[in-house]
XYZ file of C-alpha atoms in Angstrom:
745
model
C 8.088 5.609 31.677
C 10.931 5.569 34.161
C 14.309 6.755 32.958
C 15.919 3.564 34.333
C 14.210 1.419 31.697
C 16.615 0.398 28.948
C 15.079 -0.569 25.546
C 15.912 -4.088 24.421
C 15.521 -5.130 20.756
C 13.118 -7.974 20.003
C 15.089 -10.606 18.123
C 13.817 -12.365 15.025
C 13.755 -15.636 16.985
C 10.609 -14.492 18.804
C 7.859 -15.720 16.502
C 4.742 -14.963 18.526
C 2.691 -12.306 16.626
C 2.226 -10.296 19.832
C 5.919 -9.331 19.813
C 5.204 -6.990 16.913
C 2.778 -4.992 19.031
C 4.898 -4.363 22.104
C 8.289 -3.061 23.115
C 10.703 -4.762 25.501
C 12.632 -2.955 28.225
C 15.073 -4.038 30.897
C 14.805 -2.721 34.452
C 17.839 -4.077 36.227
C 17.574 -7.837 35.856
C 13.848 -7.814 35.130
C 12.302 -7.610 31.657
C 9.164 -5.512 31.174
C 6.868 -5.250 28.164
C 5.057 -2.138 26.942
C 1.968 -1.998 24.697
C 2.736 0.243 21.696
C -0.891 1.427 21.494
C -1.852 2.499 25.028
C 1.604 2.573 26.623
C 0.702 0.230 29.496
C 3.740 -1.504 31.029
C 3.590 -5.131 32.167
C 6.113 -6.138 34.800
C 5.368 -9.838 34.526
C 3.264 -12.428 32.756
C 5.326 -12.507 29.572
C 4.038 -12.208 26.034
C 0.870 -14.154 26.840
C -0.362 -11.373 29.110
C 0.300 -8.777 26.386
C -1.686 -10.954 24.010
C -4.625 -11.118 26.426
C -4.378 -7.341 26.857
C -4.554 -6.744 23.071
C -7.243 -9.379 22.482
C -9.510 -7.913 25.163
C -9.799 -11.344 26.724
C -10.567 -11.533 30.394
C -7.673 -12.955 32.318
C -4.681 -11.453 34.054
C -4.528 -8.259 31.964
C -6.746 -5.233 31.449
C -8.154 -4.594 27.961
C -6.329 -2.199 25.590
C -8.764 0.494 24.460
C -6.614 1.865 21.642
C -5.620 -1.238 19.715
C -6.775 -1.491 16.095
C -9.702 -3.878 15.428
C -7.678 -6.046 13.025
C -4.892 -6.432 15.592
C -7.406 -7.348 18.315
C -8.884 -10.003 16.010
C -5.408 -11.343 15.209
C -4.596 -11.686 18.917
C -7.930 -13.414 19.601
C -7.234 -15.893 16.795
C -3.719 -16.449 18.139
C -5.056 -17.199 21.629
C -7.587 -19.593 20.157
C -4.735 -21.177 18.188
C -2.801 -21.775 21.395
C -5.785 -23.614 22.844
C -6.148 -25.720 19.703
C -2.413 -26.455 19.711
C -2.621 -27.699 23.293
C -5.539 -29.922 22.375
C -3.600 -31.351 19.424
C -0.633 -32.066 21.669
C -2.909 -33.906 24.100
C -4.406 -35.912 21.257
C -0.960 -36.704 19.903
C 0.162 -37.797 23.358
C -2.795 -40.155 23.635
C -2.007 -41.653 20.235
C 1.648 -42.133 21.155
C 0.776 -43.770 24.470
C -1.687 -46.132 22.783
C 0.758 -47.164 20.036
C 4.109 -47.068 21.824
C 3.933 -50.781 22.741
C 3.272 -51.696 19.108
C 6.195 -49.548 17.929
C 8.498 -51.079 20.534
C 7.407 -54.605 19.600
C 7.967 -53.911 15.905
C 11.391 -52.446 16.630
C 12.419 -55.460 18.727
C 11.195 -57.977 16.170
C 13.072 -56.289 13.329
C 16.234 -55.769 15.349
C 16.333 -52.070 14.501
C 18.491 -49.508 16.261
C 16.244 -47.446 18.499
C 18.706 -44.600 18.774
C 17.389 -42.023 16.310
C 19.055 -38.687 15.611
C 16.248 -36.184 15.988
C 16.015 -32.820 14.266
C 15.333 -29.745 16.394
C 11.745 -28.553 16.372
C 10.212 -25.143 16.960
C 7.956 -26.083 19.867
C 9.019 -29.315 21.624
C 7.042 -30.752 24.478
C 8.227 -29.696 27.888
C 10.850 -32.282 28.939
C 10.191 -31.591 32.615
C 6.463 -32.160 32.444
C 5.385 -35.233 34.444
C 1.807 -35.386 33.282
C -0.732 -34.367 30.703
C -4.068 -32.948 31.830
C -6.971 -34.348 29.836
C -10.513 -33.126 30.359
C -13.419 -35.551 30.202
C -17.093 -34.837 30.421
C -18.475 -36.361 33.606
C -21.995 -37.576 34.006
C -23.003 -34.404 35.889
C -21.630 -32.133 33.160
C -18.572 -31.129 35.198
C -15.096 -31.545 33.754
C -12.777 -33.981 35.428
C -9.028 -34.156 35.239
C -7.091 -37.378 35.200
C -3.402 -37.980 35.176
C -1.377 -39.749 32.562
C 2.006 -41.020 33.473
C 4.882 -39.397 31.677
C 5.650 -41.309 28.490
C 8.789 -43.335 28.418
C 11.886 -42.196 26.553
C 11.010 -44.319 23.523
C 7.461 -42.914 23.510
C 8.747 -39.340 23.585
C 11.159 -40.143 20.759
C 8.333 -41.536 18.648
C 6.214 -38.436 19.315
C 9.025 -36.038 18.420
C 9.825 -38.116 15.353
C 6.203 -37.805 14.161
C 6.270 -34.022 14.575
C 9.592 -33.765 12.769
C 8.273 -35.956 9.972
C 5.464 -33.444 9.351
C 7.968 -30.602 9.356
C 10.268 -32.419 6.938
C 7.359 -33.019 4.539
C 6.646 -29.265 4.544
C 10.319 -28.520 3.925
C 10.302 -30.948 0.998
C 7.344 -29.056 -0.478
C 9.171 -25.741 -0.092
C 12.291 -27.108 -1.738
C 10.271 -28.581 -4.612
C 8.608 -25.190 -5.207
C 11.980 -23.433 -4.986
C 13.618 -25.793 -7.487
C 10.822 -25.142 -9.975
C 10.995 -21.351 -9.572
C 14.781 -21.277 -9.786
C 14.999 -23.642 -12.759
C 12.268 -21.820 -14.707
C 13.812 -18.441 -13.760
C 10.508 -17.247 -12.350
C 10.846 -14.145 -10.108
C 10.635 -15.207 -6.470
C 7.940 -12.629 -5.701
C 5.608 -14.863 -7.717
C 4.751 -16.508 -4.381
C 3.069 -13.222 -3.355
C 0.376 -13.833 -5.971
C -3.084 -14.316 -4.492
C -3.363 -17.393 -6.705
C -0.264 -19.141 -5.312
C -1.681 -20.754 -2.165
C -4.973 -21.756 -3.861
C -2.838 -23.560 -6.451
C -1.008 -25.455 -3.672
C -4.320 -26.290 -1.981
C -5.868 -27.542 -5.219
C -2.884 -29.798 -5.956
C -2.923 -31.182 -2.408
C -6.670 -31.872 -2.584
C -6.251 -34.082 -5.664
C -4.061 -36.667 -3.967
C -0.774 -38.241 -4.980
C -1.644 -39.085 -8.607
C -2.367 -35.558 -9.843
C -0.498 -34.555 -13.021
C 0.302 -30.995 -14.032
C -0.771 -29.463 -17.357
C 1.512 -29.886 -20.351
C 3.140 -27.079 -22.324
C 0.561 -27.495 -25.082
C -2.307 -27.600 -22.570
C -1.264 -24.209 -21.203
C -0.883 -22.710 -24.686
C -4.230 -24.041 -25.923
C -7.347 -24.862 -23.940
C -6.087 -23.499 -20.583
C -5.257 -20.085 -22.068
C -8.519 -20.109 -24.025
C -10.520 -20.785 -20.845
C -8.600 -18.054 -18.998
C -9.338 -15.520 -21.759
C -13.034 -16.342 -21.582
C -13.014 -16.059 -17.779
C -11.472 -12.569 -17.934
C -13.845 -11.452 -20.704
C -16.792 -12.567 -18.603
C -15.497 -10.431 -15.738
C -15.150 -7.417 -18.038
C -18.653 -7.948 -19.431
C -19.995 -8.010 -15.896
C -18.161 -4.773 -15.042
C -19.259 -3.053 -18.253
C -22.889 -3.589 -17.271
C -22.385 -0.915 -14.572
C -21.080 1.758 -16.953
C -24.520 3.038 -17.919
C -25.212 3.989 -14.292
C -21.800 4.985 -12.904
C -19.922 5.914 -16.082
C -16.260 5.174 -16.722
C -12.901 6.725 -17.598
C -10.560 5.745 -20.437
C -6.915 5.711 -19.305
C -4.024 6.001 -21.776
C -0.614 4.961 -20.433
C 2.485 5.573 -22.557
C 5.738 3.761 -21.854
C 9.020 3.130 -23.622
C 10.304 -0.443 -23.926
C 13.903 -1.505 -23.385
C 14.367 -1.499 -27.173
C 13.042 2.040 -27.560
C 9.523 1.253 -28.817
C 6.678 3.515 -27.695
C 3.672 1.512 -26.516
C 0.240 2.818 -25.554
C -1.765 0.708 -23.111
C -5.489 1.417 -22.884
C -7.592 0.802 -19.756
C -11.115 1.431 -18.533
C -11.693 2.541 -14.936
C -15.055 2.172 -13.210
C -16.397 1.480 -9.716
C -15.719 -2.231 -10.182
C -12.017 -1.614 -10.806
C -9.578 -1.045 -13.665
C -9.608 -3.235 -16.791
C -6.911 -3.582 -19.438
C -8.252 -3.333 -22.994
C -5.296 -3.558 -25.346
C -1.768 -2.477 -26.177
C -0.752 -0.599 -29.339
C 2.722 -0.067 -30.793
C 2.591 3.698 -31.322
C 6.236 4.211 -32.305
C 5.323 5.407 -35.807
C 2.338 7.564 -34.881
C 3.114 9.058 -31.455
C 4.351 12.344 -32.932
C 1.429 12.673 -35.320
C -1.431 14.505 -33.658
C -3.892 13.267 -36.301
C -2.916 9.609 -35.801
C -3.004 9.950 -32.017
C -6.445 11.549 -32.159
C -7.786 8.782 -34.412
C -6.470 6.144 -31.998
C -8.081 7.835 -28.956
C -11.322 8.228 -30.891
C -11.326 4.542 -31.832
C -10.951 3.432 -28.192
C -13.647 5.831 -26.944
C -16.090 4.485 -29.523
C -15.156 0.917 -28.597
C -16.031 1.590 -24.931
C -19.100 3.673 -25.787
C -19.237 7.483 -25.948
C -22.337 7.606 -23.734
C -20.420 5.831 -20.954
C -17.160 7.805 -21.002
C -16.880 10.900 -18.779
C -13.193 11.559 -19.347
C -10.051 10.423 -21.146
C -7.004 10.575 -18.853
C -3.525 10.906 -20.354
C -0.150 12.367 -19.436
C 0.310 16.136 -19.824
C 2.626 16.270 -22.858
C 1.754 18.759 -25.585
C 0.714 16.064 -28.089
C -1.914 14.766 -25.663
C -3.134 18.302 -24.934
C -3.778 18.873 -28.665
C -5.252 15.412 -29.278
C -7.406 15.759 -26.156
C -8.783 19.130 -27.276
C -9.667 17.733 -30.673
C -11.316 14.721 -29.026
C -13.503 16.899 -26.773
C -14.481 18.993 -29.809
C -15.597 15.810 -31.570
C -17.393 14.500 -28.463
C -18.665 17.497 -26.447
C -19.972 15.291 -23.608
C -16.586 14.112 -22.351
C -13.535 15.733 -20.725
C -9.840 15.386 -21.424
C -8.018 15.211 -18.076
C -4.246 15.272 -17.499
C -2.995 12.710 -14.981
C -3.142 14.113 -11.436
C -0.513 11.651 -10.159
C 2.016 12.946 -12.686
C 1.423 16.547 -11.559
C 1.805 15.595 -7.878
C 5.024 13.708 -8.603
C 6.423 16.811 -10.343
C 5.502 18.896 -7.283
C 7.570 16.577 -5.083
C 10.488 16.672 -7.503
C 10.483 20.500 -7.500
C 10.308 20.651 -3.699
C 13.154 18.133 -3.467
C 15.351 20.435 -5.579
C 15.201 23.229 -2.982
C 18.747 23.494 -1.642
C 18.070 23.070 2.071
C 15.788 20.076 1.453
C 18.213 18.434 -0.969
C 21.008 18.757 1.619
C 19.010 16.998 4.336
C 17.873 14.218 1.995
C 21.467 13.539 0.939
C 22.540 13.313 4.593
C 19.694 10.895 5.298
C 20.691 8.802 2.269
C 24.262 8.535 3.551
C 22.903 7.040 6.808
C 20.783 4.551 4.901
C 23.503 3.505 2.469
C 25.947 2.855 5.299
C 23.474 0.590 7.108
C 22.026 -1.270 4.112
C 25.409 -2.277 2.686
C 26.528 -4.296 5.712
C 24.751 -7.377 7.040
C 25.834 -6.748 10.651
C 24.556 -3.162 10.666
C 21.363 -4.091 8.816
C 20.548 -6.790 11.372
C 21.390 -4.388 14.183
C 19.091 -1.709 12.787
C 16.173 -4.120 12.383
C 16.605 -5.313 15.968
C 16.560 -1.806 17.420
C 13.588 -0.739 15.280
C 11.607 -3.882 16.203
C 11.579 -5.042 12.592
C 10.652 -1.715 10.987
C 12.746 -0.998 7.900
C 14.377 2.394 7.524
C 13.442 2.797 3.835
C 9.734 3.235 3.063
C 8.718 2.401 -0.505
C 6.505 4.833 -2.409
C 4.987 4.665 -5.879
C 7.698 6.976 -7.300
C 11.292 7.898 -6.477
C 10.405 11.297 -5.005
C 7.613 9.760 -2.949
C 10.112 7.179 -1.647
C 12.518 9.977 -0.686
C 9.994 11.868 1.430
C 8.340 8.746 2.863
C 11.733 7.440 3.982
C 12.560 10.772 5.596
C 9.249 10.539 7.469
C 10.019 6.930 8.489
C 13.389 8.009 9.882
C 11.713 10.684 12.015
C 9.344 8.053 13.425
C 12.186 5.705 14.400
C 14.518 8.504 15.495
C 14.821 7.295 19.103
C 15.441 3.722 17.955
C 18.290 4.859 15.731
C 19.736 6.964 18.542
C 19.571 3.963 20.869
C 21.379 1.902 18.257
C 24.334 4.278 17.757
C 24.796 4.648 21.531
C 24.589 0.914 22.248
C 27.515 -1.294 23.221
C 26.843 -3.389 20.139
C 27.417 -0.367 17.892
C 30.435 0.855 19.820
C 32.124 -2.544 19.615
C 31.458 -2.858 15.885
C 34.513 -2.077 13.730
C 32.252 -0.262 11.266
C 31.371 2.411 13.802
C 35.021 3.467 13.834
C 35.160 4.143 10.097
C 34.772 7.735 8.797
C 31.321 6.885 7.424
C 30.386 5.418 10.820
C 31.404 8.623 12.614
C 29.376 10.644 10.081
C 26.296 8.504 10.744
C 26.758 8.965 14.488
C 27.014 12.749 14.047
C 23.862 12.990 11.934
C 21.756 10.762 14.182
C 22.938 12.631 17.294
C 22.342 16.078 15.744
C 19.116 17.674 16.960
C 19.196 20.239 14.144
C 19.187 17.414 11.574
C 16.092 15.865 13.143
C 14.272 19.203 13.485
C 14.792 19.888 9.797
C 13.697 16.359 8.848
C 10.567 16.810 10.931
C 9.711 20.122 9.223
C 10.160 18.612 5.757
C 7.935 15.715 6.777
C 5.167 18.032 7.959
C 5.348 20.114 4.762
C 5.156 17.144 2.389
C 2.903 14.720 4.283
C -0.383 16.085 2.801
C 1.075 15.883 -0.723
C 2.130 12.264 -0.165
C -1.329 11.436 1.162
C -2.877 13.017 -1.934
C -0.603 10.936 -4.169
C -1.711 7.735 -2.406
C -5.371 8.722 -2.780
C -4.931 9.348 -6.514
C -2.988 6.106 -7.085
C -5.036 3.946 -4.719
C -7.694 1.398 -5.595
C -9.655 1.591 -2.334
C -12.002 4.358 -3.505
C -12.538 6.612 -6.557
C -10.266 9.646 -6.190
C -12.404 12.267 -7.922
C -14.237 13.192 -4.691
C -11.005 14.019 -2.833
C -8.426 15.573 -5.183
C -9.568 19.204 -4.920
C -9.722 18.951 -1.119
C -6.302 17.273 -1.052
C -4.624 20.165 -2.851
C -6.370 22.638 -0.526
C -5.164 20.759 2.560
C -1.577 20.643 1.255
C -1.476 24.420 0.782
C -3.199 25.040 4.112
C -0.642 22.882 5.963
C 2.288 24.691 4.331
C 0.789 28.057 5.237
C 0.278 27.077 8.882
C 3.797 25.672 9.174
C 5.678 28.591 7.612
C 3.299 31.461 8.556
C 5.355 34.102 6.704
C 3.744 34.747 3.326
C 7.027 35.122 1.501
C 8.085 31.687 2.783
C 4.939 29.718 2.019
C 4.456 31.276 -1.422
C 7.616 29.461 -2.551
C 5.762 26.145 -2.110
C 2.382 27.433 -3.219
C 3.859 28.580 -6.517
C 5.420 25.142 -7.043
C 2.024 23.539 -6.451
C 0.168 26.011 -8.676
C 2.721 25.691 -11.476
C 2.397 21.901 -11.603
C -1.359 21.952 -10.972
C -2.117 24.687 -13.513
C -3.903 22.436 -16.008
C -6.027 20.947 -13.202
C -6.475 24.045 -11.006
C -9.995 24.726 -12.196
C -10.870 21.454 -13.900
C -14.687 21.183 -13.744
C -14.656 17.472 -12.828
C -12.340 17.990 -9.841
C -14.343 20.968 -8.608
C -17.626 19.091 -9.049
C -16.168 16.135 -7.149
C -15.433 18.462 -4.214
C -18.821 20.192 -4.458
C -20.775 16.921 -4.555
C -18.866 15.291 -1.679
C -21.260 15.924 1.248
C -18.526 15.706 3.883
C -16.720 18.646 2.297
C -19.718 20.593 0.975
C -21.429 21.032 4.325
C -18.218 22.177 6.050
C -17.334 24.844 3.469
C -18.097 28.555 3.695
C -20.861 29.951 1.479
C -18.443 32.339 -0.265
C -16.429 29.354 -1.422
C -19.567 27.737 -2.858
C -20.201 30.842 -4.930
C -16.589 30.846 -6.134
C -16.671 27.286 -7.474
C -20.324 26.934 -8.485
C -19.676 28.295 -11.975
C -17.321 25.385 -12.666
C -19.964 22.950 -11.434
C -22.381 24.476 -13.960
C -19.728 23.914 -16.670
C -19.708 20.255 -15.676
C -23.501 20.002 -15.861
C -23.663 21.607 -19.320
C -20.965 19.312 -20.709
C -22.044 15.971 -19.239
C -25.814 16.516 -19.625
C -26.626 17.696 -23.152
C -30.433 17.844 -22.615
C -31.388 21.434 -21.558
C -34.523 20.225 -19.740
C -32.532 17.865 -17.523
C -29.935 20.604 -16.967
C -32.658 22.869 -15.582
C -33.932 20.092 -13.304
C -30.442 19.486 -11.940
C -29.916 23.174 -11.142
C -33.253 23.269 -9.288
C -32.357 20.137 -7.331
C -29.075 21.689 -6.166
C -31.210 23.963 -3.961
C -32.422 20.950 -1.970
C -28.850 19.719 -1.647
C -27.676 23.165 -0.558
C -30.389 23.497 2.100
C -30.215 19.867 3.337
C -33.869 19.495 2.430
C -35.804 16.234 2.396
C -33.740 13.073 2.876
C -30.522 15.103 2.766
C -31.373 16.493 6.203
C -32.164 13.190 7.901
C -30.020 12.382 10.902
C -28.966 9.164 9.184
C -27.858 11.119 6.108
C -25.935 13.605 8.237
C -24.092 10.798 10.040
C -23.436 8.999 6.756
C -21.585 11.999 5.309
C -18.523 10.761 7.210
C -19.021 7.012 6.806
C -20.284 6.254 3.287
C -18.352 6.746 0.071
C -19.783 9.890 -1.598
C -21.319 7.967 -4.530
C -22.954 5.534 -2.070
C -24.312 8.481 -0.077
C -26.009 9.896 -3.165
C -27.338 6.476 -4.121
C -28.828 6.080 -0.626
C -30.208 9.552 0.106
C -30.488 11.245 -3.292
C -33.829 9.750 -4.299
C -35.619 13.096 -3.916
C -33.264 14.655 -6.476
C -32.951 11.890 -9.097
C -31.328 13.956 -11.846
C -28.695 15.512 -9.600
C -28.081 12.158 -7.901
C -27.534 10.430 -11.258
C -24.973 13.042 -12.263
C -23.277 12.980 -8.837
C -22.879 9.188 -8.893
C -21.254 9.322 -12.339
C -18.794 12.075 -11.367
C -17.913 10.656 -7.943
C -17.241 7.200 -9.415
C -14.219 8.326 -11.459
C -10.478 8.235 -10.919
C -8.105 11.127 -11.553
C -4.819 9.444 -12.443
C -3.108 6.729 -14.400
C -1.694 3.491 -12.986
C 1.725 4.349 -11.542
C 3.150 0.822 -11.413
C 3.157 -1.876 -14.050
C 3.582 -5.640 -13.727
C 6.732 -7.247 -15.072
C 6.911 -10.221 -17.386
C 3.962 -9.391 -19.655
C 5.072 -10.141 -23.256
C 4.262 -6.779 -24.865
C 7.561 -6.497 -26.743
C 7.364 -10.087 -27.979
C 3.768 -9.537 -29.093
C 4.573 -6.413 -31.109
C 7.729 -7.937 -32.629
C 6.280 -11.223 -33.865
C 5.200 -11.351 -37.508
C 3.262 -14.603 -37.287
C -0.463 -13.873 -37.157
C -1.367 -16.895 -35.017
C 1.383 -16.357 -32.464
C 0.650 -12.602 -32.373
C -2.964 -13.348 -31.448
C -1.888 -15.854 -28.794
C 0.572 -13.394 -27.197
C -2.067 -10.668 -27.352
C -4.499 -12.866 -25.410
C -1.741 -13.880 -22.980
C -0.968 -10.203 -22.228
C -4.710 -9.524 -21.921
C -5.137 -12.247 -19.282
C -1.944 -11.508 -17.351
C -2.540 -7.765 -17.068
C -6.170 -8.153 -16.000
C -5.307 -10.814 -13.408
C -2.699 -8.428 -11.980
C -5.212 -5.567 -11.910
C -7.788 -7.809 -10.241
C -5.495 -8.790 -7.367
C -4.016 -5.269 -7.131
C -7.243 -3.994 -5.571
C -6.954 -6.494 -2.708
C -3.170 -6.704 -2.602
C -1.463 -6.858 0.775
C 0.978 -4.067 1.703
C 4.308 -4.527 -0.031
C 6.306 -7.191 1.794
C 9.295 -7.092 -0.561
C 12.793 -6.767 0.817
C 13.935 -3.164 0.488
C 17.241 -4.177 -1.117
C 15.577 -6.515 -3.612
C 16.664 -5.833 -7.196
C 12.977 -5.605 -8.189
C 12.634 -2.417 -6.119
C 16.052 -0.939 -6.899
C 14.646 1.636 -9.318
C 12.791 3.291 -6.429
C 15.404 2.943 -3.675
C 18.688 3.028 -5.593
C 20.055 6.182 -3.945
C 19.058 4.954 -0.464
C 20.694 1.521 -0.529
C 23.325 1.503 -3.297
C 26.899 2.708 -3.222
C 28.509 4.524 -6.140
C 31.008 1.703 -6.526
C 31.419 -1.698 -4.889
C 34.940 -2.399 -3.654
C 36.452 -5.806 -2.935
C 36.543 -4.904 0.764
C 32.802 -4.169 0.711
C 32.038 -7.504 -0.908
C 34.213 -9.466 1.510
C 32.669 -7.806 4.582
C 29.070 -8.572 3.597
C 27.213 -11.869 3.701
C 23.599 -12.007 2.527
C 23.078 -15.423 4.148
C 23.388 -13.903 7.619
C 20.887 -11.081 7.040
C 17.647 -11.461 8.970
C 14.674 -11.233 6.594
C 12.577 -8.068 6.985
C 9.610 -8.453 9.273
C 7.435 -6.271 7.063
C 5.911 -4.839 10.228
C 5.004 -1.205 10.850
C 2.992 -1.908 14.013
C 5.618 -0.334 16.316
C 5.017 2.973 14.509
C 1.516 3.094 15.964
C -1.907 3.083 14.273
C -2.100 4.417 10.729
C -4.348 7.361 9.854
C -6.510 6.832 6.786
C -5.472 9.246 4.019
C -9.041 10.382 3.328
C -9.809 10.764 7.032
C -6.701 12.951 7.325
C -8.296 15.452 4.925
C -10.680 16.352 7.724
C -13.394 18.931 7.226
C -13.604 22.707 7.050
C -12.499 24.761 4.038
C -12.667 28.439 4.855
C -9.367 29.978 3.685
C -10.411 31.991 0.648
C -6.800 32.830 -0.204
C -6.162 29.148 -0.973
C -9.096 28.940 -3.370
C -8.095 32.220 -5.011
C -4.431 31.197 -5.438
C -1.355 33.183 -4.394
C -0.151 36.419 -5.919
C 2.563 35.895 -8.486
C 4.745 38.959 -8.106
C 6.811 40.225 -5.214
C 5.584 43.755 -5.996
C 2.013 42.709 -5.138
C 3.186 41.207 -1.858
C 5.086 44.393 -1.077
C 2.077 46.566 -1.923
C -0.140 44.515 0.367
C 2.392 44.837 3.185
C 2.495 48.637 2.718
C -1.306 48.891 2.838
C -1.407 46.801 6.010
C 1.114 49.101 7.639
């Protein structure tokens, strides 16, 4: 790109979806657009040409070869929408022309004032257009064009009035919804529910006389029907447990009033299901009581179905878990992998040089997010990309935001060197000068970039463990390997990278050689066939531990061990070209289901192991009446609240699997627990309050398209695992490192 091109922010007034997939530059007096995927620059044709380029539609632009499939589809639909919109305008014009005489006659007869104050509309008809082109089918199949005289002033007014009337009706609907939400004190993010728009559609389909349910309807037959609907879903999911197995998840949390609650879930291939909530305040410190409670839930689900019980890593769960596995030798106790990964990030964040950089980055963010003028300015220069990137935990948010800042580095630098920034009074404050110094400091950005590269594999692993897209068991072992490998390649010097390796090993100690995690790696064909033979020998013993525990029948154990030879040698269906290609495309459990028919016993075990999760749910829905349920002493109301919590939690879990990326405003109070240190000041002064106005803040676009295509977290794990030092773990003492150095010399 030429150095004479000056970036121009895309304002929030540009509503066409294609603006989110291009960048705008100014070359003298001319505006040019650049595709963010392939980098092609368009010197003319406007946003429509960019849209044709992204959609791959033949016209005045070449096809983009790097655009994501979903973006291409979106652009194609948008182009089709433009065509349909033009057709609707033509139809509307015809209707206006045919009825304008009747409207004028009615107006004259009633003596009404024809001067109407019209509201502005988003897309008015072109006032300079002298004709509409309407296509008719001729007798020979060819399309003919005929002219229509420009409608008179009164006709145009009637047409615009009709369009505005439709818009006003929609606004009335929005205001009616808002009044209900505000009066009932319902959180505004309720409109993000997947059930919100279907509710609107159902009401609209019933006509004007539809009546809403009463309070007693909702508390009686409606809730009863909802409970039955959810139970039917759970029954359907439980029918798969015999084949794919399941995991029992135990989530402990403390209420605002200090009660300790235990929520029990079942995870399987079909998703996660909430079973029940128990007030464990009186028994949480009693290992016997905790064991009895875990035992009761396992028996409720079915011992033959459960492969593992996942809990946090506190000592009481370690002891209760050991006793549980002694009572039921065919299941594992597994500490939550997500908790261990979060602790890794917290330890890394405490390193002095990393903590210093994060604090500097937070000072930039706090300065911008506490002023409406600066916040709008930032969003313009970043093309709608927010500076703060939300993670599932505070530490994840810290490192994700640092990574986001590196990606929009040039946008931030353009902002602080722009005339708009220079003329702002805030840029002349001490905090403004500090922000300018940080953003202009190459050393700051180099350090941010290094931190991002060191922590990116750990963040990807955390998303895999917490995600609902695929069972995590097949990827956790590989994810830890890739994190340590990346750190080693970045730092090179053994003394340097062992600092981070020891943090990882310390937090991963209880999971380092967990048989289920190792078996998940071993049975994932993508990883198995790209791993050195020596590594296979190193981990095979743990796979045998898994076989002996999960398969109590010695005869079947022997069959499984024999069948591993076929798997190892790619014999039979395992060696088919289709099976080889599918190693990279199918989920591991699906691969075994498709190509494991020649090894039925091994395939059955592989499907059960590869269908499991490795962590607890890291976010919980708000508004579920757990405290009210456990506090009430009326048996009937307790049962009702229990069923209400059962329905609400399972509906949230059901939509969580298909939930859209978080579109919440970064400074929303609902997210403040995660982003507090990035957007909140220590104290709010009167001057701060007077200089800020939330009504003038542009809403976040929620777009990350300008950052380029995303890399799938599992795809980023790649293939190839041949560093035996990583599998063996680092040496613990400096003496051993020194001895090795002496021998090498």
